[in-house]
Coordinates of C-alpha atoms in Angstrom, one line a residue:
M919 CA 16.2 -1.9 1.3
C920 CA 14.8 -3.7 -1.8
R921 CA 11.7 -5.0 -0.2
A922 CA 11.2 -1.7 1.7
I923 CA 10.9 0.1 -1.7
V924 CA 8.4 -2.5 -2.9
L925 CA 6.5 -2.3 0.4
L926 CA 6.2 1.4 0.6
S927 CA 5.4 1.7 -3.1
L928 CA 2.6 -0.8 -3.0
V929 CA 1.0 0.6 0.1
V930 CA 1.1 4.1 -1.3
V931 CA 0.1 3.2 -4.8
S932 CA -2.9 1.4 -3.6
I933 CA -4.0 4.8 -2.2
Y934 CA -2.7 7.4 -4.6
G935 CA -2.2 6.5 -8.2
D936 CA 0.1 9.4 -9.1
V937 CA 2.8 8.7 -6.5
F938 CA 5.4 7.8 -9.2
D939 CA 4.9 11.1 -10.9
Q940 CA 5.6 12.8 -7.6
V941 CA 8.7 10.8 -6.9
A942 CA 10.0 11.2 -10.3
S943 CA 9.5 15.0 -10.2
Q944 CA 11.6 15.2 -7.1
G945 CA 14.6 13.3 -8.6
K946 CA 16.3 16.5 -9.9
S947 CA 16.2 18.2 -6.4
V948 CA 17.7 15.0 -4.8
L949 CA 20.5 14.8 -7.4
N950 CA 21.3 18.5 -7.3
G951 CA 21.5 18.3 -3.5
A952 CA 23.9 15.4 -3.6
Y953 CA 26.5 16.7 -6.2
I954 CA 29.9 17.3 -4.7
R955 CA 31.0 20.6 -6.1
G956 CA 34.3 20.7 -7.9
E957 CA 34.8 17.0 -7.9
T958 CA 34.5 14.6 -10.9
V959 CA 34.7 10.8 -11.3
R960 CA 35.0 8.4 -14.2
Q961 CA 31.7 7.1 -15.6
C962 CA 31.3 3.4 -14.9
S963 CA 31.5 0.7 -17.5
C964 CA 28.4 -1.4 -17.6
S965 CA 30.2 -4.4 -16.0
E966 CA 31.4 -2.2 -13.1
Q967 CA 27.9 -0.8 -12.6
T968 CA 26.4 -4.3 -12.5
Q969 CA 29.0 -5.5 -10.1
C970 CA 28.4 -2.6 -7.6
V971 CA 24.6 -2.8 -8.0
E972 CA 24.7 -6.5 -7.1
N973 CA 27.0 -5.8 -4.2
M974 CA 24.7 -3.1 -2.8
K975 CA 21.6 -5.3 -3.3
A976 CA 23.3 -8.2 -1.4
Q977 CA 24.1 -5.8 1.5
A978 CA 20.6 -4.6 1.6
L979 CA 19.2 -8.2 1.7
E980 CA 21.5 -8.9 4.7
C981 CA 19.7 -6.2 6.6
I982 CA 16.2 -7.6 6.1
D983 CA 16.3 -10.1 9.0
P984 CA 17.3 -7.8 11.8
C985 CA 15.0 -5.1 10.5
W986 CA 11.9 -7.2 9.9
R987 CA 11.0 -7.1 13.6
Q988 CA 9.6 -3.6 13.1
F989 CA 6.4 -5.3 11.8
T990 CA 5.8 -6.9 15.2
Q991 CA 4.1 -3.5 15.7
V992 CA 1.2 -4.5 13.5
T993 CA 1.1 -8.4 13.5
D994 CA 2.2 -11.2 15.7
R995 CA 3.0 -13.3 12.6
P996 CA 5.8 -11.3 11.0
D997 CA 7.3 -14.3 9.3
D998 CA 4.0 -14.9 7.5
L999 CA 3.9 -11.3 6.5
R1000 CA 7.4 -11.5 5.1
K1001 CA 6.4 -14.3 2.8
C1002 CA 3.8 -12.0 1.2
F1003 CA 6.6 -9.6 0.2
D1004 CA 8.9 -12.5 -0.9
T1005 CA 6.3 -13.4 -3.5
K1006 CA 6.6 -9.8 -4.9
D1007 CA 10.4 -9.9 -5.4
H1008 CA 9.8 -10.3 -9.2
L1009 CA 8.4 -6.8 -9.3
L1010 CA 11.6 -5.3 -8.0
Q1011 CA 13.8 -7.4 -10.2
N1012 CA 11.7 -6.5 -13.3
F1013 CA 11.7 -2.8 -12.4
L1014 CA 15.5 -2.7 -11.8
S1015 CA 16.2 -4.6 -15.0
C1016 CA 14.0 -2.3 -17.0
F1017 CA 15.4 0.8 -15.4
E1018 CA 19.0 -0.3 -15.9
S1019 CA 18.5 -1.1 -19.5
N1020 CA 16.7 2.1 -20.3
V1021 CA 18.5 4.8 -18.2
E1022 CA 21.8 4.3 -20.1
A1023 CA 23.9 5.3 -17.0
C1024 CA 27.0 3.3 -18.0
V1025 CA 29.4 3.0 -20.9
P1026 CA 30.8 -0.1 -22.7
D1027 CA 34.4 0.0 -21.3
Q1028 CA 36.5 1.5 -18.5
N1029 CA 37.4 4.6 -20.6
G1030 CA 34.3 6.6 -19.7
P1031 CA 34.3 10.3 -19.5
S1032 CA 34.6 12.4 -16.3
I1033 CA 31.3 13.2 -14.7
Q1034 CA 30.2 15.2 -11.7
K1035 CA 30.6 13.2 -8.6
V1036 CA 27.7 12.6 -6.2
N1037 CA 27.6 11.9 -2.5
I1038 CA 25.8 8.5 -2.3
T1039 CA 25.1 8.9 1.4
E1040 CA 23.6 12.3 0.8
I1041 CA 21.3 10.8 -1.9
L1042 CA 20.0 8.3 0.6
R1043 CA 19.5 11.0 3.2
L1044 CA 17.6 13.3 0.9
T1045 CA 15.5 10.4 -0.5
E1046 CA 14.6 9.4 3.0
S1047 CA 13.7 13.0 3.8
R1048 CA 11.4 13.2 0.7
L1049 CA 9.8 9.9 1.5
G1050 CA 9.3 11.0 5.1
Q1051 CA 7.5 14.1 3.9
K1052 CA 5.2 12.0 1.7
K1053 CA 4.6 9.6 4.5
D1054 CA 3.7 12.4 6.9
Q1055 CA 1.3 13.8 4.2
L1056 CA -0.2 10.4 3.8
S1057 CA -0.5 9.7 7.5
S1058 CA -2.4 12.9 8.1
T1059 CA -5.2 11.5 5.9
L1060 CA -5.4 8.1 7.6
V1061 CA -7.2 6.7 10.5
A1062 CA -5.0 5.5 13.4
P1063 CA -4.8 1.8 12.6
I1064 CA -3.8 2.3 9.0
K1065 CA -1.3 5.0 10.1
K1066 CA 0.2 2.4 12.4
I1067 CA 0.9 0.1 9.4
V1068 CA 2.4 3.0 7.4
D1069 CA 4.5 4.0 10.4
A1070 CA 5.8 0.4 10.8
A1071 CA 6.8 0.4 7.1
G1072 CA 8.6 3.7 7.6
D1073 CA 10.5 2.3 10.6
F1074 CA 11.5 -0.7 8.6
A1075 CA 12.9 1.4 5.8
L1076 CA 14.8 3.6 8.3
C1077 CA 16.3 0.5 9.9
L1078 CA 17.4 -0.8 6.5
K1079 CA 19.0 2.5 5.6
T1080 CA 20.9 2.6 8.9
C1081 CA 22.1 -1.0 8.5
F1082 CA 23.1 -0.4 4.8
L1083 CA 25.1 2.7 5.8
S1084 CA 26.9 0.8 8.5
K1085 CA 28.0 -1.8 5.9
N1086 CA 29.5 1.0 3.8
A1087 CA 31.1 3.0 6.5
N1088 CA 34.5 2.6 4.8
G1089 CA 33.2 3.5 1.4
Y1090 CA 30.8 2.1 -1.3
C1091 CA 31.7 -0.3 -4.1
F1092 CA 31.6 2.6 -6.5
D1093 CA 34.3 4.3 -4.4
R1094 CA 36.5 1.2 -4.5
V1095 CA 36.3 0.8 -8.3
G1096 CA 36.6 4.5 -8.8
C1097 CA 33.6 5.3 -10.9
Q1098 CA 29.9 6.2 -10.7
P1099 CA 26.9 5.8 -13.0
M1100 CA 25.8 9.0 -14.8
V1101 CA 22.1 9.5 -14.2
A1102 CA 20.7 12.1 -16.6
E1103 CA 17.6 13.7 -15.1
T1104 CA 15.4 13.6 -18.3
K1105 CA 16.5 10.0 -19.2
A1106 CA 16.0 8.8 -15.6
K1107 CA 12.6 10.3 -15.2
K1108 CA 11.4 8.9 -18.5
S1109 CA 12.8 5.4 -17.7
F1110 CA 11.3 5.6 -14.2
K1111 CA 7.8 6.3 -15.5
Q1112 CA 8.2 3.7 -18.3
C1113 CA 9.3 0.9 -16.0
T1114 CA 6.8 1.6 -13.2
R1115 CA 3.8 1.9 -15.5
S1116 CA 4.6 -1.4 -17.1
I1117 CA 3.5 -3.0 -13.8
N1118 CA -0.1 -3.4 -12.8
W1119 CA 0.3 -1.8 -9.4
K1120 CA -3.4 -1.9 -8.5
K1121 CA -3.5 -5.7 -9.1
E1122 CA -0.2 -6.3 -7.3
A1123 CA -1.3 -4.1 -4.3
G1124 CA -4.6 -6.0 -4.1
E1125 CA -2.8 -9.4 -4.0
L1126 CA -0.4 -8.1 -1.4
C1127 CA -3.2 -6.8 0.8
D1128 CA -5.0 -10.1 0.6
C1129 CA -1.9 -11.9 1.6
A1130 CA -1.2 -9.4 4.4
V1131 CA -4.7 -9.9 5.8
K1132 CA -4.1 -13.7 6.0
A1133 CA -0.7 -13.0 7.7
G1134 CA -2.5 -11.3 10.6
L1135 CA -2.1 -7.6 9.5
N1136 CA -5.8 -7.3 9.6
E1137 CA -6.8 -9.3 12.6
A1138 CA -8.7 -6.3 14.0
T1139 CA -11.7 -4.7 12.3
W1140 CA -13.6 -1.5 13.1
P1141 CA -15.3 -2.0 16.4
G1142 CA -18.8 -3.2 15.9
I1143 CA -18.5 -2.9 12.1
G1144 CA -16.6 -5.8 10.6
I1145 CA -15.0 -3.6 7.9
P1146 CA -11.4 -4.6 7.3
L1147 CA -8.8 -2.0 8.3
L1148 CA -7.1 -2.2 4.9
A1149 CA -10.4 -1.5 3.2
M1150 CA -10.9 1.7 5.1
V1151 CA -8.2 3.8 3.4
V1152 CA -10.0 6.9 2.0
N1153 CA -8.4 9.6 -0.2
T1154 CA -9.7 12.4 2.0
E1155 CA -7.7 15.0 0.0
L1156 CA -9.6 14.0 -3.1
L1157 CA -13.0 14.3 -1.3
K1158 CA -12.1 17.6 0.3
K1159 CA -11.3 19.1 -3.1
H1160 CA -14.5 17.6 -4.5
A1161 CA -16.6 19.1 -1.7
S1162 CA -15.1 22.5 -2.3
E1163 CA -16.4 22.4 -5.9
Y1164 CA -20.0 22.5 -4.6
K1165 CA -21.0 26.1 -4.1
V1166 CA -23.9 26.1 -1.7
C1167 CA -26.3 29.0 -2.5
R1168 CA -30.0 29.7 -3.1
E1169 CA -29.8 28.0 -6.4
T1170 CA -28.1 24.8 -5.3
A1171 CA -29.0 24.2 -1.6
G1172 CA -32.3 22.5 -2.3
E1173 CA -30.8 20.0 -4.8
Y1174 CA -29.9 17.3 -2.2
H1175 CA -33.5 17.0 -0.9
R1176 CA -34.8 17.1 -4.4
Q1177 CA -32.7 14.1 -5.2
L1178 CA -33.5 12.5 -1.9
F1179 CA -37.2 12.6 -2.3
T1180 CA -37.0 11.6 -6.0
L1181 CA -35.0 8.5 -5.2
H1182 CA -36.6 7.7 -1.9
P1183 CA -40.2 9.2 -1.8
E1184 CA -40.8 7.5 1.6
L1185 CA -38.2 9.8 3.2
A1186 CA -40.2 12.9 2.4
E1187 CA -42.7 12.2 5.3
P1188 CA -40.3 13.2 8.2
Y1189 CA -39.8 16.5 6.5
D1190 CA -43.5 17.1 6.0
A1191 CA -42.9 17.1 2.3
E1192 CA -44.9 14.1 1.2
G1193 CA -46.9 14.8 -2.0
L1194 CA -44.8 17.8 -2.9
D1195 CA -43.2 17.9 -6.4
P1196 CA -39.5 17.4 -5.7
D1197 CA -38.7 20.1 -8.2
S1198 CA -40.5 22.7 -6.1
L1199 CA -38.0 22.2 -3.3
L1200 CA -35.4 24.2 -5.2
K1201 CA -37.3 27.4 -4.5
S1202 CA -38.4 26.5 -1.0
Q1203 CA -36.8 28.7 1.7
K1204 CA -37.3 25.8 4.2
F1205 CA -35.3 23.3 2.0
M1206 CA -32.6 25.9 1.2
M1207 CA -31.9 26.1 4.9
Y1208 CA -32.2 22.3 5.4
G1209 CA -30.1 21.6 2.3
S1210 CA -27.4 24.1 3.4
A1211 CA -27.2 22.5 6.9
E1212 CA -27.1 18.9 5.7
L1213 CA -24.6 19.5 2.9
N1214 CA -22.2 21.3 5.2
C1215 CA -22.3 18.2 7.5
F1216 CA -21.4 16.0 4.6
F1217 CA -18.6 18.4 3.5
R1218 CA -17.0 18.4 6.9
L1219 CA -16.5 14.6 7.0
P1220 CA -13.4 14.3 4.9
A1221 CA -11.6 17.0 6.9
V1222 CA -12.1 15.2 10.2
Y1223 CA -11.8 11.6 9.1
G1224 CA -9.1 9.9 11.3
D1225 CA -9.6 12.2 14.2
E1226 CA -11.9 10.3 16.5
R1227 CA -13.1 13.2 18.6
Q1228 CA -13.8 15.5 15.6
W1229 CA -15.3 12.7 13.6
R1230 CA -17.8 11.9 16.3
S1231 CA -18.6 15.6 16.8
T1232 CA -19.2 16.0 13.0
L1233 CA -21.5 13.0 12.9
G1234 CA -23.3 14.7 15.9
C1235 CA -24.1 17.4 13.3
F1236 CA -26.4 14.9 11.5
K1237 CA -27.7 13.5 14.7
D1238 CA -28.8 16.9 16.0
H1239 CA -30.2 18.1 12.7
Y1240 CA -32.2 14.9 12.1
S1241 CA -33.5 15.0 15.7
D1242 CA -34.9 18.5 15.0
V1243 CA -36.4 17.4 11.7
G1244 CA -37.7 14.1 13.0
F1245 CA -35.7 12.1 10.4
P1246 CA -34.9 8.6 11.7
L1247 CA -31.1 8.2 11.9
D1248 CA -31.3 4.6 11.0
Q1249 CA -32.3 5.7 7.4
F1250 CA -29.0 7.5 7.0
N1251 CA -27.8 4.5 4.9
K1252 CA -30.2 5.6 2.2
V1253 CA -28.9 9.1 1.6
T1254 CA -25.7 8.3 -0.2
D1255 CA -27.1 8.1 -3.7
A1256 CA -29.0 11.3 -3.3
F1257 CA -25.9 13.1 -2.0
L1258 CA -23.9 11.8 -5.0
A1259 CA -26.6 12.8 -7.4
A1260 CA -26.4 16.4 -6.0
M1261 CA -22.7 16.3 -6.3
K1262 CA -22.9 15.2 -9.9
K1263 CA -25.0 18.1 -10.7
H1264 CA -23.3 20.9 -8.8
A1265 CA -19.8 19.7 -8.1
G1266 CA -18.5 19.1 -11.6
G1267 CA -19.6 15.5 -11.8
V1268 CA -18.5 12.4 -9.8
T1269 CA -15.6 10.2 -10.9
D1270 CA -15.5 6.5 -10.0
E1271 CA -12.8 7.2 -7.4
Q1272 CA -14.8 10.0 -5.8
K1273 CA -17.9 7.8 -5.7
K1274 CA -16.0 5.0 -4.1
G1275 CA -14.5 7.4 -1.5
W1276 CA -17.8 9.0 -0.5
E1277 CA -19.5 5.6 -0.4
E1278 CA -16.8 4.2 2.0
L1279 CA -16.8 7.4 4.1
L1280 CA -20.6 7.4 4.5
E1281 CA -20.6 3.6 5.2
K1282 CA -18.2 4.2 8.0
A1283 CA -20.3 7.1 9.3
Y1284 CA -23.5 4.9 9.4
A1285 CA -21.7 2.0 11.0
D1286 CA -20.1 4.2 13.7
M1287 CA -23.4 5.9 14.6
K1288 CA -24.9 2.5 15.0
S1289 CA -22.1 1.2 17.1
W1290 CA -22.5 4.2 19.4
G1291 CA -26.1 3.3 20.0
W1292 CA -27.5 6.4 18.3
F1293 CA -30.1 4.3 16.7

């Protein structure tokens, strides 16, 4: 269970930076759902808490070997992959030490006050449910190969939970010693954020991905492209929201071609616009129509990314339009900077993350169209 948490955290953090805020914000609902009404228990001493935490960690570690086979779904070298996560054990240990010292869930001796009792099994169930919802949301934005990796991680975590519960079928360590830690929501949330943010997750995720690639997790690449699978995770929700900020109308539709012909004057010729002042395009009915059509093709891409049939159909939007115009499809790799310049002007700017996302999305689009023999 320990490495499962590290695994899922690193995979998700490498994609969405605010995951810890989301998890922390759900802590209250998990605890509220696990309280046993009308039952109290003594608050643990710190020595009792340490004893039981170590016991539960040992049980979880015993479940690693039988559950690690889940990763044969994504690599034929699962033992090498495991070594990657073994090197990240210090992250978990540092986090747990930090959290335990800051959350103040125990008292100095065995004369602690009575606190409301929680159902530990229910906490695990509710946490699994919340993580499952997050995984489903994440999976809906991923292409099939990346989704397979995330699904394997989820299967691994589920196996660990099942194994862990079987080891505690007759009661948990806390039940045997007759106490539980008291986790105050505000203190726990603050400690959780403090301890997770002390770790450079982007750096750790990058190192983990590099190691995973060498362990066979990335043997395949996009057909005909050579782009590593792990590099093709795109935050489509971010891009969909960004696209929605661009209101295509008479005043904004011509901006894309104004930027395109300013940055790449040679591309004006297929549109019969060579020699025209790019600024004049903003009032051109022709380029209002062209701009509206092409921008809408761009804006559809994040919504269909990961659905092979819809993705190809949407790229066909560019193919058909460019065919009508006479624009060579092999020049599509030159349009990204013009598109981003238009977004910067009419979509509230372009952040580094948005820029990276659009660049990766359009790079994939260009590579796919080439692999399909469209040019």
